[in-house]
PDB file of C-alpha atoms and ligand atoms in Angstrom:
ATOM      1  CA  ARG A   3      28.530 -36.326 176.430  1.00 46.00           C
ATOM      2  CA  CYS A   4      24.995 -36.756 174.793  1.00 52.00           C
ATOM      3  CA  LEU A   5      24.895 -34.418 171.828  1.00 55.00           C
ATOM      4  CA  LEU A   6      28.665 -34.196 171.552  1.00 59.00           C
ATOM      5  CA  HIS A   7      29.148 -37.558 170.798  1.00 67.00           C
ATOM      6  CA  PRO A   8      31.649 -37.319 168.172  1.00 72.00           C
ATOM      7  CA  VAL A   9      30.147 -40.548 166.281  1.00 82.00           C
ATOM      8  CA  LYS A  10      26.925 -40.433 164.522  1.00 92.00           C
ATOM      9  CA  ASP A  11      27.362 -43.873 162.580  1.00 94.00           C
ATOM     10  CA  LEU A  12      24.046 -44.922 163.300  1.00 96.00           C
ATOM     11  CA  LEU A  13      22.097 -42.310 161.596  1.00 95.00           C
ATOM     12  CA  GLY A  14      19.081 -43.116 159.549  1.00 96.00           C
ATOM     13  CA  ARG A  15      19.480 -46.927 161.237  1.00 97.00           C
ATOM     14  CA  ARG A  16      16.238 -48.326 163.427  1.00 98.00           C
ATOM     15  CA  ILE A  17      17.475 -50.511 166.454  1.00 98.00           C
ATOM     16  CA  LEU A  18      15.293 -52.524 168.545  1.00 98.00           C
ATOM     17  CA  VAL A  19      16.625 -52.834 172.246  1.00 99.00           C
ATOM     18  CA  THR A  20      15.366 -54.943 174.846  1.00 98.00           C
ATOM     19  CA  ALA A  21      16.120 -54.509 178.449  1.00 98.00           C
ATOM     20  CA  GLY A  22      15.165 -55.293 182.053  1.00 98.00           C
ATOM     21  CA  PRO A  23      13.952 -58.389 183.607  1.00 98.00           C
ATOM     22  CA  THR A  24      10.337 -60.053 183.041  1.00 98.00           C
ATOM     23  CA  ARG A  25       7.943 -60.896 185.633  1.00 98.00           C
ATOM     24  CA  GLU A  26       6.193 -64.374 185.544  1.00 98.00           C
ATOM     25  CA  PRO A  27       3.015 -63.964 187.816  1.00 98.00           C
ATOM     26  CA  LEU A  28       2.140 -66.976 190.731  1.00 98.00           C
ATOM     27  CA  ASP A  29      -0.775 -65.150 191.813  1.00 98.00           C
ATOM     28  CA  PRO A  30      -2.403 -61.619 191.649  1.00 97.00           C
ATOM     29  CA  VAL A  31       0.453 -60.454 194.041  1.00 97.00           C
ATOM     30  CA  ARG A  32       3.520 -62.319 193.328  1.00 98.00           C
ATOM     31  CA  PHE A  33       5.888 -63.178 190.476  1.00 98.00           C
ATOM     32  CA  LEU A  34       8.961 -64.690 189.336  1.00 98.00           C
ATOM     33  CA  SER A  35      11.767 -62.462 188.379  1.00 97.00           C
ATOM     34  CA  ASN A  36      15.568 -62.021 188.528  1.00 96.00           C
ATOM     35  CA  ARG A  37      17.972 -58.981 189.674  1.00 94.00           C
ATOM     36  CA  SER A  38      18.459 -57.380 186.439  1.00 95.00           C
ATOM     37  CA  SER A  39      18.289 -54.021 186.829  1.00 95.00           C
ATOM     38  CA  GLY A  40      17.693 -53.059 183.299  1.00 97.00           C
ATOM     39  CA  LYS A  41      21.118 -50.459 183.225  1.00 97.00           C
ATOM     40  CA  MET A  42      22.958 -52.586 180.237  1.00 97.00           C
ATOM     41  CA  GLY A  43      20.216 -52.444 177.833  1.00 98.00           C
ATOM     42  CA  TYR A  44      19.151 -48.755 179.008  1.00 98.00           C
ATOM     43  CA  ALA A  45      22.952 -47.896 178.274  1.00 97.00           C
ATOM     44  CA  VAL A  46      22.810 -49.744 174.954  1.00 98.00           C
ATOM     45  CA  ALA A  47      19.645 -47.761 173.835  1.00 98.00           C
ATOM     46  CA  ARG A  48      20.877 -44.323 175.132  1.00 98.00           C
ATOM     47  CA  MET A  49      24.252 -44.504 173.334  1.00 97.00           C
ATOM     48  CA  ALA A  50      22.622 -45.886 169.880  1.00 98.00           C
ATOM     49  CA  ARG A  51      20.282 -42.689 170.084  1.00 97.00           C
ATOM     50  CA  TYR A  52      23.453 -40.509 170.664  1.00 96.00           C
ATOM     51  CA  ARG A  53      25.015 -42.204 167.541  1.00 96.00           C
ATOM     52  CA  GLY A  54      21.781 -40.854 165.645  1.00 96.00           C
ATOM     53  CA  ALA A  55      19.886 -44.288 165.266  1.00 98.00           C
ATOM     54  CA  SER A  56      15.923 -44.367 165.930  1.00 98.00           C
ATOM     55  CA  VAL A  57      15.555 -46.813 169.006  1.00 98.00           C
ATOM     56  CA  VAL A  58      12.834 -49.018 169.987  1.00 98.00           C
ATOM     57  CA  LEU A  59      13.257 -49.850 173.588  1.00 98.00           C
ATOM     58  CA  VAL A  60      11.332 -52.865 174.900  1.00 99.00           C
ATOM     59  CA  SER A  61      11.350 -52.667 178.566  1.00 98.00           C
ATOM     60  CA  GLY A  62      10.956 -54.773 181.409  1.00 98.00           C
ATOM     61  CA  PRO A  63       9.770 -53.325 184.923  1.00 98.00           C
ATOM     62  CA  THR A  64      12.442 -50.988 185.924  1.00 98.00           C
ATOM     63  CA  TRP A  65      12.951 -47.613 188.259  1.00 96.00           C
ATOM     64  CA  LEU A  66      15.317 -46.160 184.870  1.00 97.00           C
ATOM     65  CA  GLU A  67      14.681 -42.702 183.479  1.00 96.00           C
ATOM     66  CA  PRO A  68      13.576 -43.860 179.937  1.00 95.00           C
ATOM     67  CA  PRO A  69      16.621 -42.301 177.413  1.00 97.00           C
ATOM     68  CA  ALA A  70      15.436 -39.186 175.735  1.00 96.00           C
ATOM     69  CA  GLY A  71      14.211 -39.267 172.103  1.00 97.00           C
ATOM     70  CA  VAL A  72      14.087 -43.415 172.533  1.00 98.00           C
ATOM     71  CA  GLU A  73      10.541 -44.869 172.006  1.00 98.00           C
ATOM     72  CA  VAL A  74       9.874 -47.392 174.751  1.00 98.00           C
ATOM     73  CA  VAL A  75       7.201 -50.085 174.980  1.00 98.00           C
ATOM     74  CA  ARG A  76       6.753 -51.600 178.287  1.00 98.00           C
ATOM     75  CA  VAL A  77       6.312 -55.016 178.930  1.00 98.00           C
ATOM     76  CA  GLU A  78       5.925 -57.293 181.669  1.00 98.00           C
ATOM     77  CA  THR A  79       5.906 -60.835 181.036  1.00 98.00           C
ATOM     78  CA  ALA A  80       8.290 -63.091 178.330  1.00 98.00           C
ATOM     79  CA  GLU A  81       5.202 -63.431 176.180  1.00 98.00           C
ATOM     80  CA  GLN A  82       4.461 -59.971 176.059  1.00 98.00           C
ATOM     81  CA  MET A  83       7.887 -59.049 175.168  1.00 98.00           C
ATOM     82  CA  GLN A  84       7.920 -61.773 172.894  1.00 98.00           C
ATOM     83  CA  ALA A  85       5.062 -60.112 170.987  1.00 98.00           C
ATOM     84  CA  ALA A  86       6.372 -56.774 171.138  1.00 98.00           C
ATOM     85  CA  CYS A  87       9.876 -57.845 169.312  1.00 98.00           C
ATOM     86  CA  HIS A  88       8.057 -59.669 166.623  1.00 98.00           C
ATOM     87  CA  GLN A  89       5.892 -56.831 165.953  1.00 98.00           C
ATOM     88  CA  TRP A  90       8.920 -54.828 165.653  1.00 98.00           C
ATOM     89  CA  LEU A  91      11.387 -57.005 164.291  1.00 98.00           C
ATOM     90  CA  PRO A  92      10.330 -55.904 160.491  1.00 98.00           C
ATOM     91  CA  GLU A  93      11.115 -52.373 161.064  1.00 98.00           C
ATOM     92  CA  VAL A  94      14.652 -52.534 162.317  1.00 98.00           C
ATOM     93  CA  ASP A  95      18.293 -52.886 161.010  1.00 98.00           C
ATOM     94  CA  ALA A  96      19.580 -54.622 164.230  1.00 98.00           C
ATOM     95  CA  VAL A  97      18.279 -55.860 167.684  1.00 98.00           C
ATOM     96  CA  VAL A  98      20.480 -55.802 170.979  1.00 98.00           C
ATOM     97  CA  MET A  99      18.986 -58.327 173.242  1.00 98.00           C
ATOM     98  CA  ALA A 100      19.919 -57.210 176.776  1.00 98.00           C
ATOM     99  CA  ALA A 101      16.501 -58.072 178.727  1.00 98.00           C
ATOM    100  CA  ALA A 102      17.021 -60.854 181.253  1.00 97.00           C
ATOM    101  CA  VAL A 103      14.144 -62.725 180.468  1.00 98.00           C
ATOM    102  CA  ALA A 104      12.287 -64.847 183.282  1.00 96.00           C
ATOM    103  CA  ASP A 105      13.609 -68.404 181.767  1.00 96.00           C
ATOM    104  CA  PHE A 106      10.567 -70.111 183.896  1.00 98.00           C
ATOM    105  CA  ARG A 107       6.688 -69.450 184.501  1.00 98.00           C
ATOM    106  CA  ALA A 108       4.182 -70.983 186.489  1.00 98.00           C
ATOM    107  CA  VAL A 109       1.996 -73.604 184.489  1.00 98.00           C
ATOM    108  CA  SER A 110      -0.870 -72.211 185.565  1.00 97.00           C
ATOM    109  CA  PRO A 111      -0.958 -68.875 188.165  1.00 97.00           C
ATOM    110  CA  SER A 112      -3.383 -68.831 190.750  1.00 96.00           C
ATOM    111  CA  GLU A 113      -6.356 -66.744 190.165  1.00 97.00           C
ATOM    112  CA  ALA A 114      -6.713 -65.828 193.582  1.00 96.00           C
ATOM    113  CA  LYS A 115      -3.932 -65.215 196.045  1.00 96.00           C
ATOM    114  CA  ILE A 116      -1.951 -68.286 197.285  1.00 94.00           C
ATOM    115  CA  LYS A 117      -2.608 -68.128 200.990  1.00 92.00           C
ATOM    116  CA  ARG A 118       0.173 -69.043 203.563  1.00 88.00           C
ATOM    117  CA  GLU A 119      -1.647 -71.402 205.055  1.00 85.00           C
ATOM    118  CA  ALA A 120      -3.488 -73.908 203.988  1.00 76.00           C
ATOM    119  CA  ASP A 121      -7.437 -73.924 204.651  1.00 71.00           C
ATOM    120  CA  GLY A 122      -6.786 -71.670 207.565  1.00 60.00           C
ATOM    121  CA  ALA A 123      -4.902 -74.284 209.183  1.00 61.00           C
ATOM    122  CA  PRO A 124      -2.199 -72.650 211.371  1.00 60.00           C
ATOM    123  CA  GLY A 125       1.280 -73.103 209.844  1.00 55.00           C
ATOM    124  CA  GLY A 126       3.810 -75.559 211.114  1.00 55.00           C
ATOM    125  CA  GLY A 127       6.183 -74.467 214.097  1.00 52.00           C
ATOM    126  CA  ASP A 128       9.560 -74.291 213.421  1.00 56.00           C
ATOM    127  CA  ALA A 129      11.440 -73.586 210.029  1.00 64.00           C
ATOM    128  CA  ALA A 130      11.193 -77.037 208.617  1.00 67.00           C
ATOM    129  CA  GLY A 131       7.973 -77.613 209.693  1.00 75.00           C
ATOM    130  CA  GLY A 132       6.172 -75.119 207.896  1.00 87.00           C
ATOM    131  CA  ARG A 133       3.343 -75.677 204.968  1.00 90.00           C
ATOM    132  CA  ARG A 134       5.000 -76.814 201.763  1.00 92.00           C
ATOM    133  CA  LEU A 135       4.130 -75.731 198.234  1.00 92.00           C
ATOM    134  CA  LEU A 136       5.247 -76.895 195.209  1.00 93.00           C
ATOM    135  CA  LEU A 137       5.184 -74.795 191.915  1.00 95.00           C
ATOM    136  CA  GLU A 138       5.088 -76.334 188.448  1.00 97.00           C
ATOM    137  CA  LEU A 139       7.082 -74.271 186.281  1.00 98.00           C
ATOM    138  CA  VAL A 140       7.464 -74.419 182.569  1.00 98.00           C
ATOM    139  CA  ALA A 141      10.111 -72.723 180.286  1.00 98.00           C
ATOM    140  CA  VAL A 142       9.230 -69.820 178.301  1.00 98.00           C
ATOM    141  CA  PRO A 143      10.162 -69.737 174.815  1.00 97.00           C
ATOM    142  CA  ASP A 144      13.424 -68.622 173.629  1.00 98.00           C
ATOM    143  CA  ILE A 145      12.721 -64.912 172.196  1.00 98.00           C
ATOM    144  CA  LEU A 146      16.118 -64.125 170.668  1.00 98.00           C
ATOM    145  CA  ALA A 147      16.029 -67.653 168.808  1.00 98.00           C
ATOM    146  CA  SER A 148      12.476 -67.166 167.653  1.00 98.00           C
ATOM    147  CA  LEU A 149      13.632 -63.655 166.398  1.00 98.00           C
ATOM    148  CA  ALA A 150      16.823 -64.710 164.316  1.00 98.00           C
ATOM    149  CA  GLN A 151      14.547 -67.370 162.848  1.00 97.00           C
ATOM    150  CA  ARG A 152      12.475 -64.742 161.487  1.00 98.00           C
ATOM    151  CA  ARG A 153      14.918 -62.112 160.357  1.00 96.00           C
ATOM    152  CA  ARG A 154      15.995 -61.230 156.635  1.00 95.00           C
ATOM    153  CA  PRO A 155      19.239 -60.704 155.663  1.00 94.00           C
ATOM    154  CA  GLY A 156      21.372 -57.817 156.836  1.00 95.00           C
ATOM    155  CA  GLN A 157      20.002 -57.609 159.822  1.00 98.00           C
ATOM    156  CA  VAL A 158      22.142 -57.854 162.838  1.00 98.00           C
ATOM    157  CA  LEU A 159      20.922 -59.800 166.134  1.00 98.00           C
ATOM    158  CA  VAL A 160      23.103 -59.185 169.306  1.00 98.00           C
ATOM    159  CA  GLY A 161      22.775 -61.424 172.295  1.00 98.00           C
ATOM    160  CA  PHE A 162      24.174 -61.733 175.878  1.00 98.00           C
ATOM    161  CA  ALA A 163      25.027 -64.638 177.911  1.00 97.00           C
ATOM    162  CA  ALA A 164      25.131 -64.439 181.374  1.00 93.00           C
ATOM    163  CA  GLU A 165      27.150 -66.822 182.850  1.00 94.00           C
ATOM    164  CA  THR A 166      28.345 -68.120 186.381  1.00 93.00           C
ATOM    165  CA  GLY A 167      31.411 -70.194 184.750  1.00 94.00           C
ATOM    166  CA  ARG A 168      33.088 -71.897 181.758  1.00 94.00           C
ATOM    167  CA  LEU A 169      32.122 -68.264 180.413  1.00 95.00           C
ATOM    168  CA  GLU A 170      33.729 -68.610 176.718  1.00 96.00           C
ATOM    169  CA  ASP A 171      32.455 -72.196 175.973  1.00 96.00           C
ATOM    170  CA  LEU A 172      28.731 -71.860 177.170  1.00 97.00           C
ATOM    171  CA  ALA A 173      28.733 -68.373 175.089  1.00 98.00           C
ATOM    172  CA  ARG A 174      29.863 -69.582 171.992  1.00 97.00           C
ATOM    173  CA  GLU A 175      27.502 -72.622 172.625  1.00 97.00           C
ATOM    174  CA  LYS A 176      24.579 -69.997 172.944  1.00 97.00           C
ATOM    175  CA  LEU A 177      26.002 -67.787 169.885  1.00 97.00           C
ATOM    176  CA  ARG A 178      25.462 -71.515 167.660  1.00 97.00           C
ATOM    177  CA  ARG A 179      22.229 -72.688 169.309  1.00 97.00           C
ATOM    178  CA  LYS A 180      20.283 -68.881 168.896  1.00 97.00           C
ATOM    179  CA  GLY A 181      21.627 -68.068 165.654  1.00 97.00           C
ATOM    180  CA  VAL A 182      22.869 -64.409 166.392  1.00 98.00           C
ATOM    181  CA  ASP A 183      25.577 -62.558 165.034  1.00 98.00           C
ATOM    182  CA  LEU A 184      27.267 -61.703 168.379  1.00 98.00           C
ATOM    183  CA  ILE A 185      27.414 -62.881 171.973  1.00 98.00           C
ATOM    184  CA  VAL A 186      28.166 -60.385 174.761  1.00 98.00           C
ATOM    185  CA  ALA A 187      29.648 -62.746 177.232  1.00 97.00           C
ATOM    186  CA  ASN A 188      29.222 -61.875 180.990  1.00 93.00           C
ATOM    187  CA  ASP A 189      30.403 -63.576 183.864  1.00 93.00           C
ATOM    188  CA  VAL A 190      28.024 -62.363 186.284  1.00 91.00           C
ATOM    189  CA  THR A 191      29.894 -63.438 189.478  1.00 91.00           C
ATOM    190  CA  ARG A 192      32.668 -61.326 188.649  1.00 91.00           C
ATOM    191  CA  PRO A 193      32.879 -57.781 190.913  1.00 92.00           C
ATOM    192  CA  GLY A 194      31.315 -55.231 189.430  1.00 92.00           C
ATOM    193  CA  ALA A 195      30.223 -56.843 186.199  1.00 91.00           C
ATOM    194  CA  GLY A 196      27.124 -58.614 186.813  1.00 82.00           C
ATOM    195  CA  PHE A 197      23.423 -57.141 187.764  1.00 86.00           C
ATOM    196  CA  GLU A 198      22.395 -54.203 189.664  1.00 85.00           C
ATOM    197  CA  SER A 199      25.998 -52.608 188.733  1.00 91.00           C
ATOM    198  CA  GLU A 200      26.976 -49.733 187.036  1.00 93.00           C
ATOM    199  CA  THR A 201      29.690 -51.282 185.392  1.00 94.00           C
ATOM    200  CA  ASN A 202      30.539 -54.366 183.075  1.00 93.00           C
ATOM    201  CA  ALA A 203      32.983 -56.416 181.567  1.00 94.00           C
ATOM    202  CA  ALA A 204      32.597 -58.879 178.380  1.00 96.00           C
ATOM    203  CA  ILE A 205      34.096 -60.942 175.763  1.00 97.00           C
ATOM    204  CA  LEU A 206      32.465 -59.986 172.692  1.00 98.00           C
ATOM    205  CA  LEU A 207      32.098 -63.149 170.319  1.00 98.00           C
ATOM    206  CA  GLY A 208      31.193 -62.777 166.835  1.00 98.00           C
ATOM    207  CA  ALA A 209      29.745 -65.660 164.777  1.00 97.00           C
ATOM    208  CA  ASP A 210      32.538 -64.335 162.189  1.00 95.00           C
ATOM    209  CA  GLY A 211      35.435 -65.725 164.588  1.00 96.00           C
ATOM    210  CA  THR A 212      36.024 -62.312 165.599  1.00 96.00           C
ATOM    211  CA  ARG A 213      36.437 -61.945 169.535  1.00 97.00           C
ATOM    212  CA  THR A 214      37.220 -58.734 171.682  1.00 97.00           C
ATOM    213  CA  GLU A 215      37.659 -58.571 175.374  1.00 96.00           C
ATOM    214  CA  VAL A 216      36.149 -55.642 177.003  1.00 96.00           C
ATOM    215  CA  PRO A 217      37.877 -54.673 180.578  1.00 95.00           C
ATOM    216  CA  LEU A 218      35.771 -53.767 183.367  1.00 95.00           C
ATOM    217  CA  VAL A 219      34.081 -50.212 182.166  1.00 96.00           C
ATOM    218  CA  ALA A 220      31.019 -48.325 182.580  1.00 96.00           C
ATOM    219  CA  LYS A 221      28.165 -49.732 181.252  1.00 96.00           C
ATOM    220  CA  GLU A 222      27.731 -46.756 178.664  1.00 96.00           C
ATOM    221  CA  SER A 223      31.470 -47.730 177.191  1.00 96.00           C
ATOM    222  CA  LEU A 224      30.512 -51.483 177.036  1.00 97.00           C
ATOM    223  CA  ALA A 225      27.283 -50.515 174.922  1.00 98.00           C
ATOM    224  CA  ASP A 226      29.748 -48.298 172.722  1.00 97.00           C
ATOM    225  CA  ARG A 227      31.927 -51.325 172.124  1.00 97.00           C
ATOM    226  CA  ILE A 228      28.834 -53.308 171.060  1.00 98.00           C
ATOM    227  CA  LEU A 229      27.114 -50.478 168.714  1.00 98.00           C
ATOM    228  CA  ASP A 230      30.869 -50.232 167.359  1.00 97.00           C
ATOM    229  CA  TRP A 231      30.668 -53.794 165.970  1.00 97.00           C
ATOM    230  CA  VAL A 232      26.974 -53.187 165.154  1.00 98.00           C
ATOM    231  CA  ALA A 233      27.662 -50.300 162.943  1.00 97.00           C
ATOM    232  CA  ALA A 234      30.927 -51.765 161.311  1.00 96.00           C
ATOM    233  CA  ARG A 235      28.595 -54.959 160.479  1.00 95.00           C
ATOM    234  CA  LEU A 236      25.540 -53.027 159.014  1.00 95.00           C
ATOM    235  CA  ALA A 237      28.031 -50.535 156.897  1.00 86.00           C
ATOM    236  CA  GLY A 238      29.555 -53.859 155.622  1.00 73.00           C
ATOM    237  CA  PRO A 239      28.784 -55.717 152.687  1.00 60.00           C
ATOM    238  CA  ALA A 240      24.610 -57.522 152.930  1.00 47.00           C
ATOM    239  CA  ARG A 241      24.797 -61.059 153.411  1.00 46.00           C
TER     240      ARG A 241
HETATM  241  N1  LIG B  28      16.668 -64.646 176.031  1.00 55.45           N
HETATM  242  C1  LIG B  28      15.863 -64.488 175.290  1.00 55.45           C
HETATM  243  N2  LIG B  28      14.390 -65.263 175.467  1.00 55.45           N
HETATM  244  C2  LIG B  28      14.666 -65.946 176.492  1.00 55.45           C
HETATM  245  C3  LIG B  28      15.931 -66.371 177.377  1.00 55.45           C
HETATM  246  C4  LIG B  28      16.787 -65.733 177.040  1.00 55.45           C
HETATM  247  O1  LIG B  28      15.584 -63.914 174.235  1.00 55.45           O
HETATM  248  N3  LIG B  28      13.368 -66.880 176.955  1.00 55.45           N
HETATM  249  C5  LIG B  28      18.035 -63.797 175.284  1.00 55.45           C
HETATM  250  C6  LIG B  28      18.314 -62.823 176.358  1.00 55.45           C
HETATM  251  O2  LIG B  28      18.374 -61.834 176.460  1.00 55.45           O
HETATM  252  C7  LIG B  28      20.161 -62.860 176.275  1.00 55.45           C
HETATM  253  C8  LIG B  28      20.411 -64.573 175.348  1.00 55.45           C
HETATM  254  O3  LIG B  28      19.121 -65.203 175.085  1.00 55.45           O
HETATM  255  O4  LIG B  28      20.309 -61.904 174.992  1.00 55.45           O
HETATM  256  C9  LIG B  28      21.446 -65.234 176.719  1.00 55.45           C
HETATM  257  O5  LIG B  28      20.203 -65.236 177.787  1.00 55.45           O
HETATM  258  P1  LIG B  28      20.733 -66.165 179.160  1.00 55.45           P
HETATM  259  O6  LIG B  28      19.882 -66.168 180.028  1.00 55.45           O
HETATM  260  O7  LIG B  28      22.389 -66.063 179.186  1.00 55.45           O
HETATM  261  O8  LIG B  28      20.658 -67.868 178.322  1.00 55.45           O
HETATM  262  P2  LIG B  28      19.555 -68.746 178.143  1.00 55.45           P
HETATM  263  O9  LIG B  28      19.294 -69.011 176.688  1.00 55.45           O
HETATM  264  O10 LIG B  28      18.166 -68.342 178.893  1.00 55.45           O
HETATM  265  O11 LIG B  28      19.977 -69.843 179.027  1.00 55.45           O
HETATM  266  P3  LIG B  28      20.404 -70.157 180.405  1.00 55.45           P
HETATM  267  O12 LIG B  28      19.896 -69.243 181.235  1.00 55.45           O
HETATM  268  O13 LIG B  28      20.020 -71.379 180.974  1.00 55.45           O
HETATM  269  O14 LIG B  28      21.748 -70.077 180.551  1.00 55.45           O
HETATM  270 CA1  LIG B  29      18.208 -67.288 180.686  1.00 55.45          CA
END
């Protein structure tokens, strides 16, 4: 499939793709994260490469094989992902933000391992009586919105919307709020369409009013549909 990809419509283009989860440390051995496998973003990176683009893949922790010919920048936290994205933004024609950024981080991660029992005192007996621990969390910055604020004319920005209901309404809200060109709206509760799956289904909502439904397909196929939209937009007149 790779070298035989018929379309080289991204030749000469440079694309930044993000993928995977981020990890926000709670202490030296624990973190806050999510169920993202990275498959969707890796599929976008691989297909963009097949179509001729130079690809930078900013990746949170995953076990996936990096796609051949793609420059991979490994990050762990949302802060690191944001720094890497802003570093690459001036170099690229398009950004596809497929990463599942952990929305919250600990206000002050513990420098020492948090102990199960307080001060060596035995933990409580039954399930309800154990020691309680309150974690104070704070929202991390919206990386995509911050990229949209710094972009130059002509750069194409694509975000995802992972929703568990009211898919189209909430996705349209994100399209506006984040100031991007395209939102890939994803109902993560739909069987075969969410985290850790090989397939995905989505509605592509463009800021230009376009709406494309993609049925349940391999993540590579959805990646190709997203890149069709990006390639058409890059080929069109500069805005
Ligand atoms: N995103 C981001 N930075 C964040 C959170 C999300 O860049 N701190 C990006 C994601 O990579 C995705 C898009 O924003 O492309 C939407 O992510 P999503 O989790 O659906 O939306 P949120 O804005 O985080 O809102 P919520 O999780 O509350 O629905
Ligand atoms: Ca989120």
